[in-house]
Tab-separated table of C-alpha atoms in Angstrom:
chain	number	residue	atom	x	y	z
A	274	MET	CA	0.118	0.188	-0.050
A	275	LYS	CA	1.536	3.715	-0.847
A	276	THR	CA	0.771	5.999	1.348
A	277	LEU	CA	-0.015	10.039	1.046
A	278	VAL	CA	0.088	11.711	4.486
A	279	ILE	CA	-1.140	15.804	4.489
A	280	GLY	CA	0.186	18.104	6.414
A	281	THR	CA	3.145	19.471	8.635
A	282	GLY	CA	3.338	19.172	11.901
A	283	GLY	CA	3.569	16.358	15.120
A	284	ARG	CA	0.251	14.627	14.014
A	285	GLU	CA	1.444	13.883	10.985
A	286	HIS	CA	4.843	13.238	11.687
A	287	ALA	CA	3.272	10.609	14.520
A	288	LEU	CA	1.089	9.438	11.573
A	289	GLY	CA	4.251	8.625	8.879
A	290	LEU	CA	6.141	6.793	11.588
A	291	ALA	CA	3.316	4.358	12.089
A	292	LEU	CA	2.331	3.786	8.294
A	293	SER	CA	6.462	3.460	8.301
A	294	ARG	CA	6.551	0.723	10.559
A	295	ASP	CA	3.136	-0.999	8.909
A	296	PRO	CA	4.704	-3.791	7.046
A	297	GLY	CA	1.769	-3.737	4.767
A	298	VAL	CA	2.691	-0.012	3.603
A	299	THR	CA	5.283	-0.143	0.966
A	300	GLU	CA	6.173	3.815	0.925
A	301	VAL	CA	5.010	6.658	2.741
A	302	HIS	CA	4.735	9.885	1.170
A	303	ALA	CA	4.316	13.846	2.630
A	304	ALA	CA	2.558	16.631	1.606
A	305	PRO	CA	4.818	18.939	2.213
A	306	GLY	CA	5.678	17.439	5.904
A	307	ASN	CA	7.920	18.641	7.765
A	308	PRO	CA	12.270	17.617	9.020
A	309	GLY	CA	11.562	15.035	10.891
A	310	LEU	CA	8.901	13.167	8.557
A	311	GLY	CA	11.285	13.792	6.178
A	312	ALA	CA	13.109	10.576	7.602
A	313	VAL	CA	10.315	7.867	7.145
A	314	ALA	CA	8.299	9.679	3.894
A	315	THR	CA	9.251	10.863	0.016
A	316	LEU	CA	7.991	14.843	0.746
A	317	HIS	CA	6.811	16.725	-1.494
A	318	GLU	CA	6.188	20.702	-1.910
A	319	VAL	CA	2.368	20.740	-2.295
A	320	ASP	CA	0.068	23.190	-0.527
A	321	PRO	CA	-1.928	21.118	2.213
A	322	MET	CA	-5.011	23.771	1.714
A	323	ASP	CA	-5.080	23.142	-2.479
A	324	GLY	CA	-7.661	20.308	-3.053
A	325	ALA	CA	-6.887	19.927	-6.803
A	326	ALA	CA	-2.908	19.827	-6.207
A	327	VAL	CA	-3.416	17.329	-3.200
A	328	ALA	CA	-5.341	14.712	-5.996
A	329	ASP	CA	-3.099	15.072	-8.645
A	330	LEU	CA	-0.105	14.229	-6.285
A	331	ALA	CA	-1.981	11.221	-4.989
A	332	ALA	CA	-2.736	10.319	-8.606
A	333	GLU	CA	0.882	11.321	-10.081
A	334	ILE	CA	2.429	8.730	-7.038
A	335	GLY	CA	-0.348	6.058	-7.414
A	336	ALA	CA	-1.057	6.498	-3.516
A	337	ASP	CA	-3.683	3.596	-2.039
A	338	LEU	CA	-4.314	5.937	0.310
A	339	VAL	CA	-4.256	9.814	1.490
A	340	VAL	CA	-4.465	10.720	4.966
A	341	VAL	CA	-5.486	13.935	5.975
A	342	GLY	CA	-3.767	15.530	8.915
A	343	PRO	CA	-4.957	19.130	10.097
A	344	GLU	CA	-8.516	20.140	10.262
A	345	ALA	CA	-8.247	23.406	7.796
A	346	PRO	CA	-7.998	21.623	4.830
A	347	LEU	CA	-10.376	18.775	5.967
A	348	VAL	CA	-13.020	21.938	6.550
A	349	ALA	CA	-12.154	23.735	3.194
A	350	GLY	CA	-12.874	20.515	1.328
A	351	VAL	CA	-9.452	18.712	0.283
A	352	ALA	CA	-11.026	15.152	0.890
A	353	ASP	CA	-13.850	15.921	-1.057
A	354	ALA	CA	-11.054	16.694	-4.043
A	355	VAL	CA	-9.173	13.425	-3.543
A	356	ARG	CA	-12.270	11.111	-3.672
A	357	ASP	CA	-13.527	13.084	-6.880
A	358	LYS	CA	-10.291	11.263	-8.348
A	359	GLY	CA	-11.650	7.915	-7.513
A	360	ILE	CA	-8.913	7.840	-4.969
A	361	ALA	CA	-9.204	6.292	-0.956
A	362	VAL	CA	-8.914	9.169	1.806
A	363	PHE	CA	-9.397	8.888	5.666
A	364	GLY	CA	-10.497	12.327	6.014
A	365	PRO	CA	-14.264	13.781	6.586
A	366	SER	CA	-16.168	15.745	3.604
A	367	GLY	CA	-16.451	19.485	3.816
A	368	ALA	CA	-19.639	19.136	5.260
A	369	ALA	CA	-19.264	16.335	7.847
A	370	ALA	CA	-15.986	18.339	8.828
A	371	ARG	CA	-17.778	21.210	9.830
A	372	LEU	CA	-18.715	19.248	13.259
A	373	GLU	CA	-15.207	21.038	13.821
A	374	GLY	CA	-15.696	23.627	11.484
A	375	SER	CA	-18.674	25.117	13.498
A	376	LYS	CA	-18.743	24.846	17.154
A	377	ALA	CA	-23.097	25.770	16.624
A	378	PHE	CA	-23.219	23.159	14.218
A	379	SER	CA	-21.422	20.885	16.209
A	380	LYS	CA	-24.056	21.740	19.308
A	381	GLU	CA	-27.017	21.690	16.693
A	382	VAL	CA	-25.919	17.907	15.887
A	383	MET	CA	-25.506	16.562	19.461
A	384	ALA	CA	-28.512	18.014	20.362
A	385	ALA	CA	-30.459	15.898	17.342
A	386	ALA	CA	-28.401	13.113	18.350
A	387	GLY	CA	-28.951	12.982	22.038
A	388	VAL	CA	-25.700	12.827	22.620
A	389	PRO	CA	-24.646	13.981	26.502
A	390	THR	CA	-22.788	17.276	26.573
A	391	ALA	CA	-22.653	20.956	28.089
A	392	ARG	CA	-25.963	23.115	27.963
A	393	SER	CA	-24.988	25.783	25.406
A	394	GLN	CA	-25.937	29.092	23.961
A	395	THR	CA	-24.836	30.257	20.451
A	396	CYS	CA	-24.318	34.645	20.381
A	397	THR	CA	-23.431	36.774	18.130
A	398	THR	CA	-24.338	40.209	19.696
A	399	ALA	CA	-22.904	41.590	22.316
A	400	ALA	CA	-26.668	41.798	24.128
A	401	GLU	CA	-26.736	37.933	23.741
A	402	VAL	CA	-23.282	37.201	25.217
A	403	GLU	CA	-24.008	38.916	28.320
A	404	ALA	CA	-27.517	37.403	28.405
A	405	ALA	CA	-25.718	33.754	28.394
A	406	LEU	CA	-22.882	34.528	30.779
A	407	ASP	CA	-25.492	35.368	33.226
A	408	GLU	CA	-27.878	32.414	32.464
A	409	LEU	CA	-24.883	29.740	32.432
A	410	GLY	CA	-22.869	31.387	35.295
A	411	ALA	CA	-18.460	31.481	36.276
A	412	PRO	CA	-16.335	29.787	35.399
A	413	TYR	CA	-16.812	31.328	31.908
A	414	VAL	CA	-16.592	29.468	28.922
A	415	VAL	CA	-16.576	30.953	25.512
A	416	LYS	CA	-15.594	29.474	22.407
A	417	ASP	CA	-14.738	30.446	19.005
A	418	ASP	CA	-17.056	29.323	16.841
A	419	ALA	CA	-14.570	28.916	13.299
A	420	LEU	CA	-11.413	27.196	13.656
A	421	ALA	CA	-8.699	28.662	15.981
A	422	ALA	CA	-5.612	26.257	15.937
A	423	GLY	CA	-6.816	24.717	19.376
A	424	LYS	CA	-6.576	27.985	21.375
A	425	GLY	CA	-9.868	30.040	20.545
A	426	VAL	CA	-11.565	28.674	23.856
A	427	VAL	CA	-11.497	31.073	27.510
A	428	VAL	CA	-12.243	29.307	30.568
A	429	THR	CA	-12.463	32.168	33.001
A	430	ASN	CA	-13.678	33.350	36.094
A	431	ASP	CA	-13.224	36.994	34.825
A	432	ARG	CA	-16.221	38.259	33.561
A	433	ASP	CA	-14.715	41.030	31.551
A	434	GLU	CA	-12.080	38.809	29.792
A	435	ALA	CA	-15.258	36.183	28.927
A	436	VAL	CA	-16.435	39.400	27.474
A	437	ALA	CA	-13.404	40.395	25.270
A	438	HIS	CA	-13.323	37.433	24.282
A	439	ALA	CA	-17.025	36.771	22.808
A	440	ALA	CA	-15.829	40.370	20.860
A	441	ALA	CA	-12.689	39.348	19.366
A	442	CYS	CA	-14.696	36.264	17.875
A	443	GLY	CA	-17.125	37.418	16.373
A	444	ARG	CA	-19.652	34.698	16.786
A	445	VAL	CA	-19.261	32.237	19.961
A	446	VAL	CA	-20.745	29.485	21.937
A	447	ILE	CA	-21.205	30.089	25.356
A	448	GLU	CA	-21.167	26.702	27.848
A	449	GLU	CA	-21.877	25.651	31.233
A	450	PHE	CA	-18.833	24.325	32.624
A	451	LEU	CA	-17.521	20.782	32.945
A	452	ASP	CA	-16.344	19.892	35.723
A	453	GLY	CA	-13.986	16.919	35.932
A	454	PRO	CA	-10.603	15.303	34.180
A	455	GLU	CA	-11.106	15.742	30.313
A	456	VAL	CA	-10.144	12.969	28.276
A	457	SER	CA	-9.555	12.275	24.702
A	458	VAL	CA	-10.952	9.488	22.682
A	459	PHE	CA	-10.623	8.631	18.813
A	460	ALA	CA	-12.885	7.181	17.033
A	461	VAL	CA	-11.922	5.674	13.309
A	462	CYS	CA	-15.383	5.828	11.323
A	463	ASP	CA	-16.185	4.540	7.628
A	464	GLY	CA	-19.849	6.660	8.177
A	465	ARG	CA	-22.056	3.980	9.654
A	466	THR	CA	-19.421	2.185	11.566
A	467	ALA	CA	-16.542	3.353	14.024
A	468	TYR	CA	-13.540	1.577	16.241
A	469	ALA	CA	-12.434	3.846	19.632
A	470	LEU	CA	-8.789	3.917	20.043
A	471	GLN	CA	-7.237	3.561	23.500
A	472	PRO	CA	-7.985	6.891	25.461
A	473	ALA	CA	-5.606	9.933	26.091
A	474	GLN	CA	-5.247	12.739	28.119
A	475	ASP	CA	-3.968	15.699	26.911
A	476	PHE	CA	-2.487	18.789	28.981
A	477	LYS	CA	-3.910	22.125	26.940
A	478	ARG	CA	-2.517	24.899	29.352
A	479	ILE	CA	1.199	26.033	28.968
A	480	PHE	CA	2.388	26.430	32.862
A	481	ASP	CA	2.302	23.713	35.071
A	482	GLY	CA	-0.835	22.963	37.379
A	483	GLY	CA	-2.635	23.066	34.141
A	484	ARG	CA	-1.880	27.578	35.272
A	485	GLY	CA	-1.905	30.542	32.081
A	486	PRO	CA	-3.799	30.302	28.649
A	487	ASN	CA	-4.541	27.250	26.686
A	488	THR	CA	-1.982	26.057	23.942
A	489	GLY	CA	-2.561	23.422	20.972
A	490	GLY	CA	-1.595	20.927	24.138
A	491	MET	CA	2.010	20.753	26.184
A	492	GLY	CA	1.645	17.085	26.534
A	493	SER	CA	-0.136	13.616	26.848
A	494	TYR	CA	-0.199	9.972	28.008
A	495	THR	CA	-1.831	6.557	27.487
A	496	PRO	CA	-3.440	4.439	29.141
A	497	LEU	CA	-5.078	5.952	31.955
A	498	THR	CA	-5.214	3.944	34.369
A	499	TRP	CA	-7.712	5.645	36.823
A	500	ALA	CA	-10.870	5.920	34.265
A	501	GLN	CA	-13.663	3.082	33.959
A	502	PRO	CA	-12.141	0.534	32.009
A	503	ASP	CA	-15.387	0.553	29.463
A	504	LEU	CA	-14.625	4.111	28.530
A	505	PRO	CA	-14.097	3.239	25.083
A	506	GLN	CA	-17.210	1.666	24.722
A	507	VAL	CA	-19.277	3.950	26.760
A	508	VAL	CA	-18.215	6.776	24.304
A	509	LEU	CA	-19.391	4.568	20.549
A	510	ASP	CA	-22.692	3.763	22.458
A	511	THR	CA	-23.766	6.811	23.679
A	512	VAL	CA	-21.652	9.630	21.487
A	513	VAL	CA	-20.234	8.441	18.412
A	514	GLN	CA	-22.920	6.019	17.170
A	515	PRO	CA	-25.648	8.675	17.594
A	516	THR	CA	-23.983	11.362	15.937
A	517	LEU	CA	-22.199	8.574	12.994
A	518	ASP	CA	-26.407	8.427	11.770
A	519	GLU	CA	-27.539	11.745	12.762
A	520	MET	CA	-24.817	12.440	10.319
A	521	GLY	CA	-26.184	9.963	7.734
A	522	ARG	CA	-29.244	11.210	7.802
A	523	ARG	CA	-28.506	14.538	7.114
A	524	GLY	CA	-26.283	13.385	3.782
A	525	ALA	CA	-23.061	14.045	5.340
A	526	PRO	CA	-21.952	10.368	6.382
A	527	PHE	CA	-18.588	11.411	8.461
A	528	VAL	CA	-15.611	9.072	7.556
A	529	GLY	CA	-12.196	9.674	8.959
A	530	CYS	CA	-11.564	10.470	12.649
A	531	LEU	CA	-13.920	11.662	15.128
A	532	TYR	CA	-12.079	13.286	18.187
A	533	VAL	CA	-14.100	13.280	21.176
A	534	GLY	CA	-13.188	16.410	23.987
A	535	LEU	CA	-14.604	14.652	27.062
A	536	ALA	CA	-15.428	15.607	30.708
A	537	LEU	CA	-15.153	12.693	33.001
A	538	THR	CA	-18.174	14.769	35.512
A	539	ASP	CA	-19.944	13.687	38.631
A	540	ALA	CA	-23.287	12.340	35.987
A	541	GLY	CA	-21.182	10.850	33.443
A	542	PRO	CA	-19.147	11.377	30.693
A	543	ARG	CA	-19.856	14.686	28.578
A	544	VAL	CA	-18.658	15.682	25.408
A	545	ILE	CA	-16.658	19.046	25.384
A	546	GLU	CA	-16.130	19.186	21.430
A	547	PHE	CA	-15.707	17.614	18.824
A	548	ASN	CA	-12.745	17.519	16.575
A	549	CYS	CA	-12.717	16.224	12.534
A	550	ARG	CA	-9.091	14.480	12.935
A	551	PHE	CA	-6.416	13.240	15.140
A	552	GLY	CA	-5.591	15.375	18.208
A	553	ASP	CA	-1.970	16.255	18.813
A	554	PRO	CA	0.048	15.239	20.333
A	555	ASP	CA	-2.777	13.092	22.123
A	556	ILE	CA	-2.955	11.116	19.167
A	557	GLN	CA	1.134	10.554	19.412
A	558	PRO	CA	1.499	8.191	22.742
A	559	VAL	CA	-1.632	6.352	21.143
A	560	LEU	CA	0.028	5.491	18.111
A	561	ALA	CA	3.118	4.161	19.928
A	562	VAL	CA	0.974	1.708	22.200
A	563	LEU	CA	-1.072	0.187	18.830
A	564	GLU	CA	0.439	-3.260	17.923
A	565	SER	CA	-2.509	-3.916	15.115
A	566	PRO	CA	-1.396	-2.160	11.354
A	567	LEU	CA	-2.356	1.332	10.878
A	568	GLY	CA	-2.593	1.380	7.429
A	569	ALA	CA	-5.232	-1.437	6.944
A	570	LEU	CA	-7.206	-0.116	9.609
A	571	LEU	CA	-7.454	3.524	8.049
A	572	HIS	CA	-7.891	1.888	4.720
A	573	ALA	CA	-10.798	0.102	5.622
A	574	ALA	CA	-12.390	3.147	7.150
A	575	ALA	CA	-12.023	5.247	4.320
A	576	GLU	CA	-13.419	2.589	1.651
A	577	GLY	CA	-16.198	2.032	3.943
A	578	ARG	CA	-15.398	-1.716	5.065
A	579	LEU	CA	-14.532	-1.204	8.662
A	580	ALA	CA	-16.683	-3.675	10.023
A	581	ASP	CA	-14.181	-6.656	7.516
A	582	VAL	CA	-10.995	-5.847	9.831
A	583	PRO	CA	-10.106	-6.383	13.256
A	584	ALA	CA	-10.868	-3.725	16.064
A	585	PRO	CA	-7.215	-2.518	16.965
A	586	VAL	CA	-5.404	-3.845	19.561
A	587	PHE	CA	-3.078	-2.228	22.017
A	588	SER	CA	0.055	-3.048	23.884
A	589	ASP	CA	-0.158	-3.439	27.884
A	590	GLY	CA	2.890	-0.650	27.947
A	591	ALA	CA	2.652	3.097	28.403
A	592	ALA	CA	3.500	6.441	26.168
A	593	VAL	CA	3.998	9.561	27.467
A	594	THR	CA	5.017	12.246	25.510
A	595	VAL	CA	6.037	15.987	26.449
A	596	VAL	CA	6.054	18.632	24.049
A	597	LEU	CA	8.527	21.699	23.496
A	598	ALA	CA	7.468	24.972	22.496
A	599	SER	CA	9.112	28.057	21.102
A	600	ALA	CA	9.363	31.418	23.060
A	601	GLY	CA	6.158	33.486	23.496
A	602	TYR	CA	4.409	30.577	22.819
A	603	PRO	CA	1.111	30.516	22.789
A	604	GLU	CA	0.606	34.627	22.432
A	605	SER	CA	3.180	34.291	19.531
A	606	SER	CA	6.184	32.033	18.418
A	607	SER	CA	9.854	32.464	18.067
A	608	LYS	CA	11.491	31.329	15.159
A	609	GLY	CA	15.672	30.468	13.724
A	610	ASP	CA	16.799	29.243	17.201
A	611	ILE	CA	19.036	26.840	16.261
A	612	ILE	CA	17.908	22.919	17.987
A	613	THR	CA	20.564	20.624	19.174
A	614	GLY	CA	20.006	17.491	21.036
A	615	VAL	CA	17.397	15.763	18.509
A	616	GLY	CA	20.364	12.911	17.552
A	617	ALA	CA	21.035	12.249	21.045
A	618	ALA	CA	17.428	12.035	22.551
A	619	ASN	CA	16.018	9.678	19.494
A	620	GLY	CA	19.309	7.570	20.476
A	621	VAL	CA	17.596	7.122	24.052
A	622	ASN	CA	15.931	3.587	23.912
A	623	ASP	CA	12.038	3.943	23.240
A	624	VAL	CA	11.873	7.585	22.279
A	625	ASP	CA	10.838	9.024	19.100
A	626	VAL	CA	11.270	12.420	18.560
A	627	ILE	CA	7.927	14.188	16.793
A	628	HIS	CA	8.658	17.227	14.950
A	629	ALA	CA	5.923	19.951	15.007
A	630	GLY	CA	7.667	23.122	14.032
A	631	THR	CA	10.848	22.863	12.898
A	632	ALA	CA	12.911	23.917	9.227
A	633	ILE	CA	16.389	22.978	7.998
A	634	VAL	CA	18.547	26.243	6.956
A	635	ALA	CA	21.919	26.469	5.423
A	636	ALA	CA	24.439	27.366	7.789
A	637	PRO	CA	27.991	27.219	6.000
A	638	GLU	CA	30.724	26.729	8.812
A	639	GLU	CA	34.339	26.568	8.662
A	640	GLY	CA	34.179	26.131	4.589
A	641	ASP	CA	31.617	23.729	4.719
A	642	PRO	CA	29.310	24.461	1.794
A	643	ASP	CA	26.778	21.833	3.026
A	644	HIS	CA	26.422	22.588	6.610
A	645	ARG	CA	22.746	22.779	7.885
A	646	HIS	CA	20.579	23.679	11.443
A	647	LEU	CA	17.753	22.104	12.324
A	648	VAL	CA	15.972	25.479	14.038
A	649	THR	CA	12.759	26.683	15.589
A	650	ALA	CA	9.637	26.910	12.689
A	651	GLY	CA	6.603	27.470	14.790
A	652	GLY	CA	4.928	27.353	18.550
A	653	ARG	CA	5.151	23.949	19.362
A	654	VAL	CA	8.426	23.074	18.018
A	655	LEU	CA	9.265	19.005	19.096
A	656	ALA	CA	7.465	16.668	20.725
A	657	VAL	CA	9.554	13.687	22.967
A	658	ARG	CA	7.309	10.782	22.916
A	659	ALA	CA	8.892	7.286	24.994
A	660	GLN	CA	7.124	4.045	25.784
A	661	GLY	CA	7.594	1.970	28.979
A	662	TYR	CA	6.361	-0.412	31.161
A	663	ASP	CA	3.764	1.702	32.607
A	664	VAL	CA	3.234	5.772	32.840
A	665	ALA	CA	5.646	6.665	35.536
A	666	ASP	CA	8.675	4.502	33.414
A	667	ALA	CA	6.911	6.073	29.813
A	668	ARG	CA	7.300	9.424	31.836
A	669	ALA	CA	10.825	9.126	33.304
A	670	ARG	CA	12.255	8.089	29.609
A	671	ALA	CA	10.723	11.037	27.776
A	672	TYR	CA	11.746	13.276	30.409
A	673	ALA	CA	15.222	11.867	30.296
A	674	ALA	CA	15.641	12.011	26.296
A	675	ALA	CA	14.202	15.985	26.333
A	676	ASP	CA	16.750	16.761	28.689
A	677	LEU	CA	19.306	16.128	25.906
A	678	ILE	CA	17.199	18.670	23.651
A	679	SER	CA	18.484	23.117	23.856
A	680	PHE	CA	17.221	25.900	21.923
A	681	ASP	CA	16.886	29.424	23.157
A	682	GLY	CA	13.385	30.476	24.532
A	683	LEU	CA	12.865	26.386	25.300
A	684	GLN	CA	9.202	26.077	27.106
A	685	ARG	CA	8.058	23.010	28.259
A	686	ARG	CA	5.858	21.489	31.446
A	687	SER	CA	7.464	19.348	34.211
A	688	ASP	CA	4.537	17.869	34.973
A	689	ILE	CA	2.990	16.154	31.891
A	690	ALA	CA	1.622	12.503	33.647
A	691	ALA	CA	2.455	13.219	37.183
A	692	GLU	CA	0.994	11.853	39.834
A	693	PRO	CA	-1.555	12.146	40.991
A	694	LEU	CA	-2.905	10.988	37.440
A	695	GLY	CA	-6.574	12.191	36.642
A	696	VAL	CA	-6.373	15.112	37.854
A	697	VAL	CA	-8.364	18.546	36.402
A	698	GLU	CA	-6.226	20.516	33.840
A	699	GLY	CA	-6.911	24.012	34.719
A	700	ALA	CA	-7.990	23.512	37.992
A	701	SER	CA	-6.570	26.673	39.174
A	702	ILE	CA	-10.360	28.655	37.611
A	703	LYS	CA	-11.773	27.242	40.609
A	704	GLU	CA	-9.605	28.310	43.187
A	705	ALA	CA	-11.016	31.953	42.760
């Protein structure tokens, strides 16, 4: 099987690694990819937002499966362009990707499908915002209706901050606060059938203790030894299958990854959000412990025959990912800072250094015209992923490897997957 991965970040590098280790996959291609992905895939300079160009590339290389990683191309309909060429693609249509592209649409679908989620109101005016904040109360949860790279949500006790965020976004969804640890469950879907992957927990805030602003994710781990053992099946039964049925009724069958962000509340699991793709970095440790072939699973989903392949199988071990971010993140990012130690970290047993925001630049030194540097090129720069016997072992390996990497302004959390597990990320907002 020839595969083509679309995207530039850590999710795409992790997918490319998993596909490259699948004995059923003969070639891995990526467009445009990144320096890390280039070690396991053939890279192509194609704009991931250009559906026609992506489809043409897939046809040119004879791809059997295209995996579209990021949400923006999916919402823009890139998967539709590939399907129109008769090529199997793992990723929802533009119509189905509205589950992430519009928070209001997502809430409408959840309501119609009977999915347990937070009470909410969609607001377009300042008066509607004020009324919703009054009704739903603090802590205030204000979500940009549109795509915002994982940073469009504000959860705060400060009403002025909530109002300001709403004003900056335009159309927003204001929700009741769901109290409980957050969990990521990924469902591989073929429009009718779904398999759940092993749950993971993501750490969204920039600073230790779940403090500071939201980011795209600063680390993650699996398994969740503290969560109910039947959580994947509960999510399939109460969330994923009703959603697939509702999307089918709407004429927009969902094919791809339905990411279910959950809060495990006292009243049971409640959906915080849907995404239309694998989450990053929370999918990274899940892929590390996946023992069954990823290519066959995604290909079956893309072709509508998921029921014909076995459910995914996971190892008994654990995996932890620690993200290394650049100076200024998440408000801004620093580019061009020289990165050292990646080779040494990659050499640590059971460790993968996953590239998210890196670039290679020419840096002739001492008369060597071919000398090059790996440099920062984004907010989240690298993710150090380690496997271990259990979460504590994987965590120790991840941090030991991360200690070997340096660049100016490096930011990382020191409490990813630390005891006690199952803490509520962002719990500091309830201290007020």
